[in-house]
PDB file of C-alpha atoms in Angstrom:
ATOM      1  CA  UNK A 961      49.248  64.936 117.735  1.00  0.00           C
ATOM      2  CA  UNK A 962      46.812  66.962 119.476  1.00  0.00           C
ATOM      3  CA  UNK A 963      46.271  70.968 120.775  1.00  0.00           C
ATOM      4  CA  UNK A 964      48.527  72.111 123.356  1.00  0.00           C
ATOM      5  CA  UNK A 965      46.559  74.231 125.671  1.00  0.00           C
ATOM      6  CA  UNK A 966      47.789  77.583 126.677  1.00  0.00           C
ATOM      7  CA  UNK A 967      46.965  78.556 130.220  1.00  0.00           C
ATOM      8  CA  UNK A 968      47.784  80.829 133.168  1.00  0.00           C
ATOM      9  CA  UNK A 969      46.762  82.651 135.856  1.00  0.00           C
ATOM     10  CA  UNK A 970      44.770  86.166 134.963  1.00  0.00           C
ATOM     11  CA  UNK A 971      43.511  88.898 137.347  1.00  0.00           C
ATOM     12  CA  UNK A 972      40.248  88.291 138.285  1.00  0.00           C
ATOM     13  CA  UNK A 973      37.686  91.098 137.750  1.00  0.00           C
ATOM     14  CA  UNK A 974      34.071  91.893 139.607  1.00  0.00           C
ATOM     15  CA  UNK A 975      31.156  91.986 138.320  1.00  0.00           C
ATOM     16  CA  UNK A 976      31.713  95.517 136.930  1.00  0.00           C
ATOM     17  CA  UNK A 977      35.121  94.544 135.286  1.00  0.00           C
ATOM     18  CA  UNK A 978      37.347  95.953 137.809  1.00  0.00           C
ATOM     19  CA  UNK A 979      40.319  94.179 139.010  1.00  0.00           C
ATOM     20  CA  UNK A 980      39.981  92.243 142.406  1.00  0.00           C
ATOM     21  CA  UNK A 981      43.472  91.858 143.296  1.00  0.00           C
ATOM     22  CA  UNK A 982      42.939  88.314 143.284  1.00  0.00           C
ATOM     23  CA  UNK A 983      44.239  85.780 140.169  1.00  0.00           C
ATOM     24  CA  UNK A 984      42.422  82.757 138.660  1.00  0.00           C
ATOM     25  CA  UNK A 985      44.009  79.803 136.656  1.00  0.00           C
ATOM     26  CA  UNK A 986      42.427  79.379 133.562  1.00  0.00           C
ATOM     27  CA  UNK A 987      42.654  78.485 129.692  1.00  0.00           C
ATOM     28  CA  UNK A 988      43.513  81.042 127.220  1.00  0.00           C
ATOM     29  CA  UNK A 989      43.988  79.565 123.498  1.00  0.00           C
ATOM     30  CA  UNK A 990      46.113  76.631 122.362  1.00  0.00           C
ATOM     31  CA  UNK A 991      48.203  75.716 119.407  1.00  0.00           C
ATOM     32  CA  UNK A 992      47.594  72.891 116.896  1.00  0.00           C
ATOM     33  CA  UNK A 993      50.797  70.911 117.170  1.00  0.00           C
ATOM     34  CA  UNK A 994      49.991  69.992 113.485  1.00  0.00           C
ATOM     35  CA  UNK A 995      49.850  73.423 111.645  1.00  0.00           C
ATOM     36  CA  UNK A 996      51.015  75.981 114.218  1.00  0.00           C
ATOM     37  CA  UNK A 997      47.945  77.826 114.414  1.00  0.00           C
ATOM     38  CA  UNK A 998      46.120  79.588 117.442  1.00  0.00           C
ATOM     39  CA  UNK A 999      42.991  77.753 118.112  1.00  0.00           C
ATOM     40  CA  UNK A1000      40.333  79.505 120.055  1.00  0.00           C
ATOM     41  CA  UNK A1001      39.156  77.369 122.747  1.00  0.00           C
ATOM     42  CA  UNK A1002      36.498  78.012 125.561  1.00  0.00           C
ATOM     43  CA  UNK A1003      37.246  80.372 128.467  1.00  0.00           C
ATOM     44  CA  UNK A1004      37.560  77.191 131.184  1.00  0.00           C
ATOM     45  CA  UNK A1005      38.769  77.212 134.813  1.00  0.00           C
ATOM     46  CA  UNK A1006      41.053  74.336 134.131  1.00  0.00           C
ATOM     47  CA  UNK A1007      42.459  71.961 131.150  1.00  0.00           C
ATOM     48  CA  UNK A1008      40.366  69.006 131.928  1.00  0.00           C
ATOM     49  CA  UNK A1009      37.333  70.575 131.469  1.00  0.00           C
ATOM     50  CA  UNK A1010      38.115  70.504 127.809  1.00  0.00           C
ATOM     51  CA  UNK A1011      39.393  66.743 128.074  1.00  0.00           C
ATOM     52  CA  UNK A1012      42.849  67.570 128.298  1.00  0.00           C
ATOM     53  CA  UNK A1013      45.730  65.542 129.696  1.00  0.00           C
ATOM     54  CA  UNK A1014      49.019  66.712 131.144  1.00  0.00           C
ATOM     55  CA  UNK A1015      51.703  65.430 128.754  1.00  0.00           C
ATOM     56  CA  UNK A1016      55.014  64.468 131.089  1.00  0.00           C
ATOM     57  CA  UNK A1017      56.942  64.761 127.886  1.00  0.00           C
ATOM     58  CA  UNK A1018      55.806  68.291 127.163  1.00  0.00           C
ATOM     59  CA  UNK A1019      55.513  69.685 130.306  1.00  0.00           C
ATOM     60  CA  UNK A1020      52.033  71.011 128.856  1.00  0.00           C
ATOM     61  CA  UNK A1021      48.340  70.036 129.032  1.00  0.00           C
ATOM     62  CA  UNK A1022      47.219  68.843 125.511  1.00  0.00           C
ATOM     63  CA  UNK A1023      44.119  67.770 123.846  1.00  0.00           C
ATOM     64  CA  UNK A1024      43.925  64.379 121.719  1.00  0.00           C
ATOM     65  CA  UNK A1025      42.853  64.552 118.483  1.00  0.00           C
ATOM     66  CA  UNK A1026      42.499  60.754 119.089  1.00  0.00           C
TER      67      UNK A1026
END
């Protein structure tokens, strides 16, 4: 099994922590497909930075535990 990796797009804020108006894709948490729990994971801009691979099956990027 692996983590599935929860991600979206999120407003994008300045420097000062205002919005922009603009959105960003990026990672939020994901869930062990094990035990069902939350797993904290690194803010990234995309999946792959974390090694993850888009499962066809799932529909989801996911993380090996391989």
């Amino acid at each position: 099994m692996g983590i599935v990796v929860i991600c979206g797009f999120f407003e994008k804020e300045d420097s000062f922590g205002y919005p922009t108006g603009e959105k960003e894709f990026g990672v939020s948490h994901g869930i062990d497909m094990n035990t069902d729990q939350i797993v904290i994971l690194p803010s990234v801009s995309h999946p792959e930075e974390l090694g993850a691979k888009f499962d066809q099956n799932l529909g989801e990027w996911v993380v090996n535990d391989e």
